[in-house]
C-alpha cells in the first residue's frame, strides 16, 4: 500500500490499523540538537485522544507515545525518530455483524474493491485512529518551529452544524471540549450535541487553523506551492471534504480592488490571501479552513449492499464520534506544522545564501 509517507525533506511515514496491536511512525529529516521527549508530544495527543468528553467516542485510549529511536540524552540526533502508540481498548466484536456489509459513506467498499479484502474492525487503516501518529510527529515540528522561529500553529472549531462562532479568543480554545474560541457559543453547542446523540445521528464541522509569525519565502512553485501542499495535507485528514486558503470561496463575490491585500511600508492592510502569494509565504499569518463531513458510523438504519452485491440494511454499533470535526483540531495543527517544517528545510537548502535588499514589511499594518 503506497501513500504512507508525507513530506520531502521532513518526512513522516505511518503504519498500523484501528484494532491492530499498535500504530506507529518514522520521522526522517529532523535536524539534530532539538530537545524533545514524550511529554512534549503527549500534550497534543491528550487533546486528540478519544474518551475525553461526552461529545466524542467512548473508546478509551491513553495514546501514550513512546520514542523508540532518534533521541539521545534528550536531544534529536538527526537520525530517524521512531514513534509507537499501543492500542489498548479495541472491541473488534462490535464490528462482527457488519463484516459482510459496507457502511455507506465509509471506505469499506472502496478498500474491498481496491485490495480484494479489508480489515473491517473499525475501518482498519482507513480509521482516524492513524492520525494519532501524525499528531505526535506534528508535535516535533511544532516545537522546532516555535523554538527556532517563534512560529505558533493554532487551530479551533469555527462551525459545528448550523452554529458559527462570532469571535476568536485563542485563550478560550483549549478550555472546553469543543476547541471553540467563542465562549458565548458553548451552551448552544452542548444543547445541539445532546440532541444529536439522542437521535443517534452525526454532524459535520468546520475547522480553522492559523500559523503566526511566519517568515517570508516558504513555498516551492510551481507544483509544490505552499498553499497547494497545505491543501494536500488537510485533504489527507479523514473526513475532510473541502479546504479553503484565506477567504477561500468567498473570493467569488469579491472584486479585485477588494480582494488584493494592499501593502504599505507599515505592512499588509488585510490578509484575504491567507498568507500565501504565488505559492510563497508572504509573512502574514497562514490561514486555512476545512470542512469535515458527518461520520456515517451512526445507529440510524441505512440502505447498503453486502459483499455479494445484495441489498442490505446497516446499523453501525460500537463507539463513534457524533462529530469527528471536534477532535480534528490538533490533527489539523499537526499537518500544518509538518508542511511548514518541510518547506522551511527546503527553503534553507536552496536559498540559505540569498541576500535581499528589499525590506520585509510586517504581516499586518500597525
Short mmCIF file of C-alpha atoms in Angstrom, two decimals:
data_model
loop_
_atom_site.label_atom_id
_atom_site.label_comp_id
_atom_site.label_asym_id
_atom_site.label_seq_id
_atom_site.Cartn_x
_atom_site.Cartn_y
_atom_site.Cartn_z
CA UNK A 1 0.00 0.00 0.00
CA UNK A 2 1.62 3.21 -1.16
CA UNK A 3 0.90 6.71 0.12
CA UNK A 4 2.02 6.25 3.72
CA UNK A 5 4.75 8.92 3.64
CA UNK A 6 4.26 12.69 3.80
CA UNK A 7 6.85 15.39 3.07
CA UNK A 8 10.10 15.62 1.08
CA UNK A 9 12.87 16.65 3.48
CA UNK A 10 11.00 16.42 6.78
CA UNK A 11 9.09 13.19 6.18
CA UNK A 12 6.62 11.19 8.24
CA UNK A 13 5.74 7.57 7.48
CA UNK A 14 2.94 5.94 9.48
CA UNK A 15 1.76 2.36 9.94
CA UNK A 16 -0.92 0.45 11.85
CA UNK A 17 -4.67 -0.12 11.99
CA UNK A 18 -7.51 0.87 14.29
CA UNK A 19 -7.74 -2.52 16.02
CA UNK A 20 -4.20 -3.77 15.50
CA UNK A 21 -1.56 -4.17 18.19
CA UNK A 22 -0.23 -0.64 17.75
CA UNK A 23 0.15 2.31 15.45
CA UNK A 24 3.50 3.87 14.74
CA UNK A 25 5.58 6.13 12.60
CA UNK A 26 9.04 7.19 11.45
CA UNK A 27 10.19 10.82 11.20
CA UNK A 28 13.12 11.43 8.87
CA UNK A 29 14.96 14.69 8.34
CA UNK A 30 14.58 16.24 11.77
CA UNK A 31 17.57 18.50 12.48
CA UNK A 32 19.81 17.35 15.34
CA UNK A 33 20.00 19.04 18.71
CA UNK A 34 16.30 19.67 19.34
CA UNK A 35 15.41 18.93 22.95
CA UNK A 36 12.40 16.60 22.87
CA UNK A 37 10.75 13.94 25.00
CA UNK A 38 7.47 12.06 25.21
CA UNK A 39 5.81 14.68 27.39
CA UNK A 40 6.33 17.31 24.66
CA UNK A 41 4.31 15.15 22.28
CA UNK A 42 1.75 13.97 24.81
CA UNK A 43 0.19 17.42 25.19
CA UNK A 44 -1.41 17.35 21.75
CA UNK A 45 -2.08 13.62 21.89
CA UNK A 46 -4.16 14.21 25.02
CA UNK A 47 -6.13 16.85 23.13
CA UNK A 48 -6.84 14.41 20.29
CA UNK A 49 -7.38 11.18 22.19
CA UNK A 50 -10.85 9.59 22.44
CA UNK A 51 -12.98 9.25 25.54
CA UNK A 52 -12.25 12.71 26.94
CA UNK A 53 -15.80 14.12 26.86
CA UNK A 54 -19.44 13.19 26.26
CA UNK A 55 -19.16 14.65 22.77
CA UNK A 56 -16.64 12.11 21.47
CA UNK A 57 -16.36 8.35 21.14
CA UNK A 58 -16.43 6.34 24.36
CA UNK A 59 -13.38 4.36 23.26
CA UNK A 60 -10.70 4.99 25.86
CA UNK A 61 -7.14 5.03 24.60
CA UNK A 62 -4.42 6.66 26.66
CA UNK A 63 -2.44 7.27 23.46
CA UNK A 64 0.84 7.18 25.34
CA UNK A 65 3.59 7.67 22.80
CA UNK A 66 6.99 6.00 23.03
CA UNK A 67 10.06 7.44 21.32
CA UNK A 68 11.97 4.37 20.15
CA UNK A 69 14.91 5.97 18.33
CA UNK A 70 16.47 9.17 17.08
CA UNK A 71 16.71 10.82 20.51
CA UNK A 72 19.74 10.51 22.78
CA UNK A 73 20.14 12.19 26.15
CA UNK A 74 17.01 14.24 25.47
CA UNK A 75 18.04 15.62 22.06
CA UNK A 76 17.37 14.61 18.48
CA UNK A 77 20.38 13.02 16.84
CA UNK A 78 19.50 13.73 13.22
CA UNK A 79 18.65 10.07 12.60
CA UNK A 80 15.22 8.51 12.15
CA UNK A 81 12.83 9.10 15.04
CA UNK A 82 10.68 6.06 15.76
CA UNK A 83 7.27 6.55 17.41
CA UNK A 84 4.90 3.92 18.79
CA UNK A 85 1.43 4.09 20.36
CA UNK A 86 -0.14 0.83 21.55
CA UNK A 87 -3.84 0.14 21.07
CA UNK A 88 -5.34 -0.91 24.38
CA UNK A 89 -9.15 -0.59 24.13
CA UNK A 90 -10.16 -2.43 20.96
CA UNK A 91 -13.59 -4.07 20.79
CA UNK A 92 -13.46 -5.87 17.47
CA UNK A 93 -16.68 -7.78 18.22
CA UNK A 94 -18.57 -4.51 17.77
CA UNK A 95 -17.92 -4.88 14.03
CA UNK A 96 -18.56 -8.60 13.55
CA UNK A 97 -22.14 -8.06 12.41
CA UNK A 98 -21.14 -5.68 9.62
CA UNK A 99 -18.08 -7.54 8.35
CA UNK A 100 -20.04 -8.68 5.28
CA UNK A 101 -21.77 -5.35 4.61
CA UNK A 102 -20.46 -1.98 3.52
CA UNK A 103 -21.11 1.12 5.59
CA UNK A 104 -22.27 3.86 3.20
CA UNK A 105 -20.05 6.91 3.33
CA UNK A 106 -17.05 4.89 4.57
CA UNK A 107 -14.04 3.37 2.84
CA UNK A 108 -15.35 -0.19 3.26
CA UNK A 109 -16.49 -0.61 -0.35
CA UNK A 110 -13.51 1.11 -1.98
CA UNK A 111 -10.93 -0.79 0.10
CA UNK A 112 -12.63 -4.08 -0.77
CA UNK A 113 -12.63 -3.27 -4.47
CA UNK A 114 -9.04 -2.00 -4.49
CA UNK A 115 -7.37 -4.73 -2.41
CA UNK A 116 -9.80 -7.64 -2.63
CA UNK A 117 -10.06 -7.75 1.17
CA UNK A 118 -10.32 -5.36 4.08
CA UNK A 119 -9.87 -5.11 7.83
CA UNK A 120 -13.45 -4.41 8.89
CA UNK A 121 -12.52 -3.79 12.55
CA UNK A 122 -13.11 -0.10 12.99
CA UNK A 123 -12.16 0.61 9.40
CA UNK A 124 -8.64 -0.77 9.73
CA UNK A 125 -6.12 1.50 8.05
CA UNK A 126 -8.82 3.97 6.94
CA UNK A 127 -9.67 4.76 10.56
CA UNK A 128 -8.85 8.16 12.02
CA UNK A 129 -7.02 6.21 14.72
CA UNK A 130 -3.96 6.51 12.46
CA UNK A 131 -3.93 10.29 12.92
CA UNK A 132 -2.59 9.96 16.47
CA UNK A 133 0.85 9.35 14.98
CA UNK A 134 0.51 12.43 12.78
CA UNK A 135 -0.22 14.45 15.92
CA UNK A 136 2.86 13.03 17.65
CA UNK A 137 5.05 13.81 14.63
CA UNK A 138 3.48 17.25 14.38
CA UNK A 139 4.49 17.83 17.99
CA UNK A 140 8.14 17.55 16.98
CA UNK A 141 7.64 20.03 14.15
CA UNK A 142 5.65 22.43 16.33
CA UNK A 143 8.36 22.53 18.97
CA UNK A 144 11.11 23.16 16.43
CA UNK A 145 9.14 25.91 14.69
CA UNK A 146 8.31 27.68 17.93
CA UNK A 147 11.79 27.45 19.46
CA UNK A 148 13.76 28.32 16.33
CA UNK A 149 11.48 30.82 14.59
CA UNK A 150 8.73 31.69 17.05
CA UNK A 151 6.08 30.21 14.73
CA UNK A 152 2.93 29.07 16.52
CA UNK A 153 0.22 26.91 14.99
CA UNK A 154 -3.27 27.39 16.44
CA UNK A 155 -6.45 25.55 15.46
CA UNK A 156 -10.05 25.90 16.55
CA UNK A 157 -13.63 24.89 15.79
CA UNK A 158 -15.19 27.66 13.69
CA UNK A 159 -18.53 25.99 12.94
CA UNK A 160 -20.44 22.90 14.07
CA UNK A 161 -23.56 22.17 12.06
CA UNK A 162 -25.56 25.42 11.95
CA UNK A 163 -23.66 27.03 14.85
CA UNK A 164 -21.00 29.53 13.73
CA UNK A 165 -18.57 31.34 16.00
CA UNK A 166 -18.60 35.13 16.18
CA UNK A 167 -15.30 35.82 17.95
CA UNK A 168 -11.90 34.15 18.24
CA UNK A 169 -10.18 34.09 21.62
CA UNK A 170 -7.33 31.60 21.43
CA UNK A 171 -7.13 31.59 25.20
CA UNK A 172 -10.58 30.02 25.30
CA UNK A 173 -10.00 27.30 22.69
CA UNK A 174 -8.38 24.71 24.95
CA UNK A 175 -10.61 25.37 27.95
CA UNK A 176 -13.60 23.46 26.55
CA UNK A 177 -14.31 20.10 24.92
CA UNK A 178 -15.28 21.66 21.58
CA UNK A 179 -12.00 23.54 20.95
CA UNK A 180 -14.29 26.52 20.48
CA UNK A 181 -12.71 30.00 20.77
CA UNK A 182 -16.09 31.69 21.36
CA UNK A 183 -17.31 31.18 24.92
CA UNK A 184 -20.75 32.56 24.05
CA UNK A 185 -21.43 29.51 21.83
CA UNK A 186 -20.63 26.76 24.33
CA UNK A 187 -24.15 26.41 25.72
CA UNK A 188 -25.64 26.17 22.23
CA UNK A 189 -23.05 23.61 21.19
CA UNK A 190 -23.75 21.49 24.25
CA UNK A 191 -27.50 21.53 23.66
CA UNK A 192 -27.10 20.73 19.98
CA UNK A 193 -24.81 17.76 20.62
CA UNK A 194 -27.03 16.33 23.35
CA UNK A 195 -29.98 16.33 20.98
CA UNK A 196 -27.90 14.83 18.20
CA UNK A 197 -26.71 11.94 20.37
CA UNK A 198 -30.28 11.13 21.39
CA UNK A 199 -31.16 10.91 17.70
CA UNK A 200 -28.24 8.58 17.06
CA UNK A 201 -27.05 10.82 14.25
CA UNK A 202 -23.92 12.81 13.43
CA UNK A 203 -22.98 16.25 12.12
CA UNK A 204 -20.21 17.96 10.16
CA UNK A 205 -17.91 20.77 11.23
CA UNK A 206 -15.58 23.49 10.02
CA UNK A 207 -12.09 23.71 11.48
CA UNK A 208 -9.76 26.69 11.11
CA UNK A 209 -6.01 26.68 11.70
CA UNK A 210 -3.50 29.51 11.52
CA UNK A 211 0.25 29.90 11.82
CA UNK A 212 1.58 33.14 13.29
CA UNK A 213 4.98 34.82 13.00
CA UNK A 214 5.58 33.26 9.58
CA UNK A 215 8.74 34.07 7.62
CA UNK A 216 8.63 35.27 4.02
CA UNK A 217 9.69 32.92 1.23
CA UNK A 218 8.47 29.42 2.08
CA UNK A 219 7.00 27.52 -0.85
CA UNK A 220 8.28 25.84 -3.99
CA UNK A 221 6.43 26.95 -7.13
CA UNK A 222 5.11 25.69 -9.41
CA UNK A 223 3.75 22.32 -8.29
CA UNK A 224 4.88 22.42 -4.64
CA UNK A 225 3.27 25.73 -3.78
CA UNK A 226 2.89 26.28 -0.06
CA UNK A 227 -0.89 26.60 -0.36
CA UNK A 228 -1.06 23.52 -2.59
CA UNK A 229 0.83 21.45 -0.04
CA UNK A 230 -1.36 22.80 2.76
CA UNK A 231 -4.46 21.76 0.81
CA UNK A 232 -2.89 18.35 0.18
CA UNK A 233 -2.13 17.95 3.88
CA UNK A 234 -5.59 18.93 5.05
CA UNK A 235 -7.39 16.85 2.43
CA UNK A 236 -5.37 13.90 3.71
CA UNK A 237 -7.17 14.11 7.06
CA UNK A 238 -10.03 11.65 7.45
CA UNK A 239 -13.49 13.08 6.63
CA UNK A 240 -12.20 16.35 5.16
CA UNK A 241 -14.20 17.27 2.06
CA UNK A 242 -13.19 20.88 1.44
CA UNK A 243 -10.22 23.19 2.08
CA UNK A 244 -10.03 26.97 1.82
CA UNK A 245 -6.94 29.18 1.97
CA UNK A 246 -7.63 32.65 3.31
CA UNK A 247 -11.01 33.89 2.12
CA UNK A 248 -11.45 30.72 0.07
CA UNK A 249 -14.69 30.52 -1.91
CA UNK A 250 -15.70 33.98 -0.70
CA UNK A 251 -13.36 35.39 -3.37
CA UNK A 252 -16.03 34.53 -5.95
CA UNK A 253 -18.02 37.57 -4.82
CA UNK A 254 -15.04 39.88 -4.30
CA UNK A 255 -13.75 42.41 -6.80
CA UNK A 256 -10.05 42.70 -7.48
CA UNK A 257 -9.92 46.08 -5.76
CA UNK A 258 -11.43 44.46 -2.67
CA UNK A 259 -9.55 41.16 -2.62
CA UNK A 260 -5.98 42.30 -3.09
CA UNK A 261 -4.05 42.72 0.13
CA UNK A 262 -2.64 46.21 -0.30
CA UNK A 263 0.80 46.95 1.09
CA UNK A 264 2.41 49.92 2.77
CA UNK A 265 5.77 50.44 4.48
CA UNK A 266 3.90 49.71 7.70
CA UNK A 267 2.75 46.29 6.43
CA UNK A 268 -0.14 44.45 4.78
CA UNK A 269 -3.54 46.04 5.39
CA UNK A 270 -5.54 42.80 5.02
CA UNK A 271 -4.99 39.07 4.67
CA UNK A 272 -7.57 37.73 2.25
CA UNK A 273 -4.88 35.63 0.56
CA UNK A 274 -4.34 33.61 3.73
CA UNK A 275 -0.64 34.42 3.92
CA UNK A 276 0.37 32.98 0.54
CA UNK A 277 1.16 34.87 -2.69
CA UNK A 278 2.16 32.94 -5.81
CA UNK A 279 2.54 29.82 -3.69
CA UNK A 280 5.09 31.52 -1.40
CA UNK A 281 4.57 32.70 2.17
CA UNK A 282 4.20 36.46 2.47
CA UNK A 283 5.00 36.78 6.17
CA UNK A 284 1.32 37.17 7.01
CA UNK A 285 -0.48 34.60 9.13
CA UNK A 286 -1.21 31.37 7.29
CA UNK A 287 -4.97 30.84 7.37
CA UNK A 288 -6.62 27.55 6.38
CA UNK A 289 -10.20 26.36 6.82
CA UNK A 290 -11.52 22.85 6.24
CA UNK A 291 -14.91 21.20 6.15
CA UNK A 292 -15.35 17.75 7.67
CA UNK A 293 -18.28 15.56 6.76
CA UNK A 294 -20.57 13.91 9.33
CA UNK A 295 -19.47 10.38 10.05
CA UNK A 296 -21.59 7.57 8.63
CA UNK A 297 -20.97 5.40 11.70
CA UNK A 298 -24.40 6.05 13.19
CA UNK A 299 -27.22 4.00 14.69
CA UNK A 300 -29.76 5.33 12.20
CA UNK A 301 -30.54 2.43 9.77
CA UNK A 302 -29.20 2.91 6.24
CA UNK A 303 -29.55 1.13 2.93
CA UNK A 304 -26.42 -0.59 1.57
CA UNK A 305 -25.16 -3.76 -0.11
CA UNK A 306 -23.27 -6.78 1.16
CA UNK A 307 -20.10 -8.41 -0.20
CA UNK A 308 -22.26 -10.43 -2.59
CA UNK A 309 -23.81 -7.29 -4.09
CA UNK A 310 -27.18 -7.91 -2.47
CA UNK A 311 -29.33 -5.25 -0.81
CA UNK A 312 -28.85 -4.96 2.93
CA UNK A 313 -29.53 -2.68 5.86
CA UNK A 314 -26.75 -1.45 8.12
CA UNK A 315 -26.79 -0.08 11.65
CA UNK A 316 -23.35 0.74 12.94
CA UNK A 317 -22.83 -0.17 16.58
CA UNK A 318 -19.79 0.46 18.68
CA UNK A 319 -18.23 3.71 19.88
CA UNK A 320 -18.04 6.61 17.47
CA UNK A 321 -17.72 10.39 17.42
CA UNK A 322 -21.03 12.15 16.70
CA UNK A 323 -18.87 14.96 15.25
CA UNK A 324 -15.44 13.91 14.03
CA UNK A 325 -14.55 17.54 13.45
CA UNK A 326 -14.11 18.23 17.15
CA UNK A 327 -11.04 16.03 17.58
CA UNK A 328 -9.67 17.13 14.21
CA UNK A 329 -8.33 20.40 15.64
CA UNK A 330 -4.97 19.03 16.90
CA UNK A 331 -4.71 16.91 13.73
CA UNK A 332 -5.06 19.99 11.53
CA UNK A 333 -2.46 21.80 13.63
CA UNK A 334 -0.06 18.88 13.22
CA UNK A 335 -0.47 18.73 9.45
CA UNK A 336 0.10 22.47 9.07
CA UNK A 337 3.22 22.23 11.23
CA UNK A 338 4.55 19.35 9.12
CA UNK A 339 4.06 21.34 5.91
CA UNK A 340 5.78 24.43 7.30
CA UNK A 341 8.65 22.37 8.71
CA UNK A 342 9.21 20.59 5.41
CA UNK A 343 9.19 23.84 3.43
CA UNK A 344 11.46 25.53 5.96
CA UNK A 345 14.13 22.88 5.39
CA UNK A 346 13.63 23.01 1.61
CA UNK A 347 13.96 26.80 1.61
CA UNK A 348 17.05 26.63 3.79
CA UNK A 349 18.61 24.06 1.49
CA UNK A 350 18.23 26.16 -1.67
CA UNK A 351 18.08 29.76 -0.50
CA UNK A 352 20.26 30.00 2.61
CA UNK A 353 22.73 32.30 0.81
CA UNK A 354 20.17 34.60 -0.79
CA UNK A 355 20.84 38.27 0.01
CA UNK A 356 17.87 40.59 -0.45
CA UNK A 357 17.98 44.36 -0.08
CA UNK A 358 14.20 44.74 -0.20
CA UNK A 359 12.93 45.32 3.35
CA UNK A 360 10.49 42.85 4.88
CA UNK A 361 7.27 44.59 5.83
CA UNK A 362 5.12 43.46 8.76
CA UNK A 363 2.48 40.84 8.11
CA UNK A 364 -0.11 43.23 9.46
CA UNK A 365 -0.01 47.01 9.33
CA UNK A 366 0.14 48.64 12.73
#
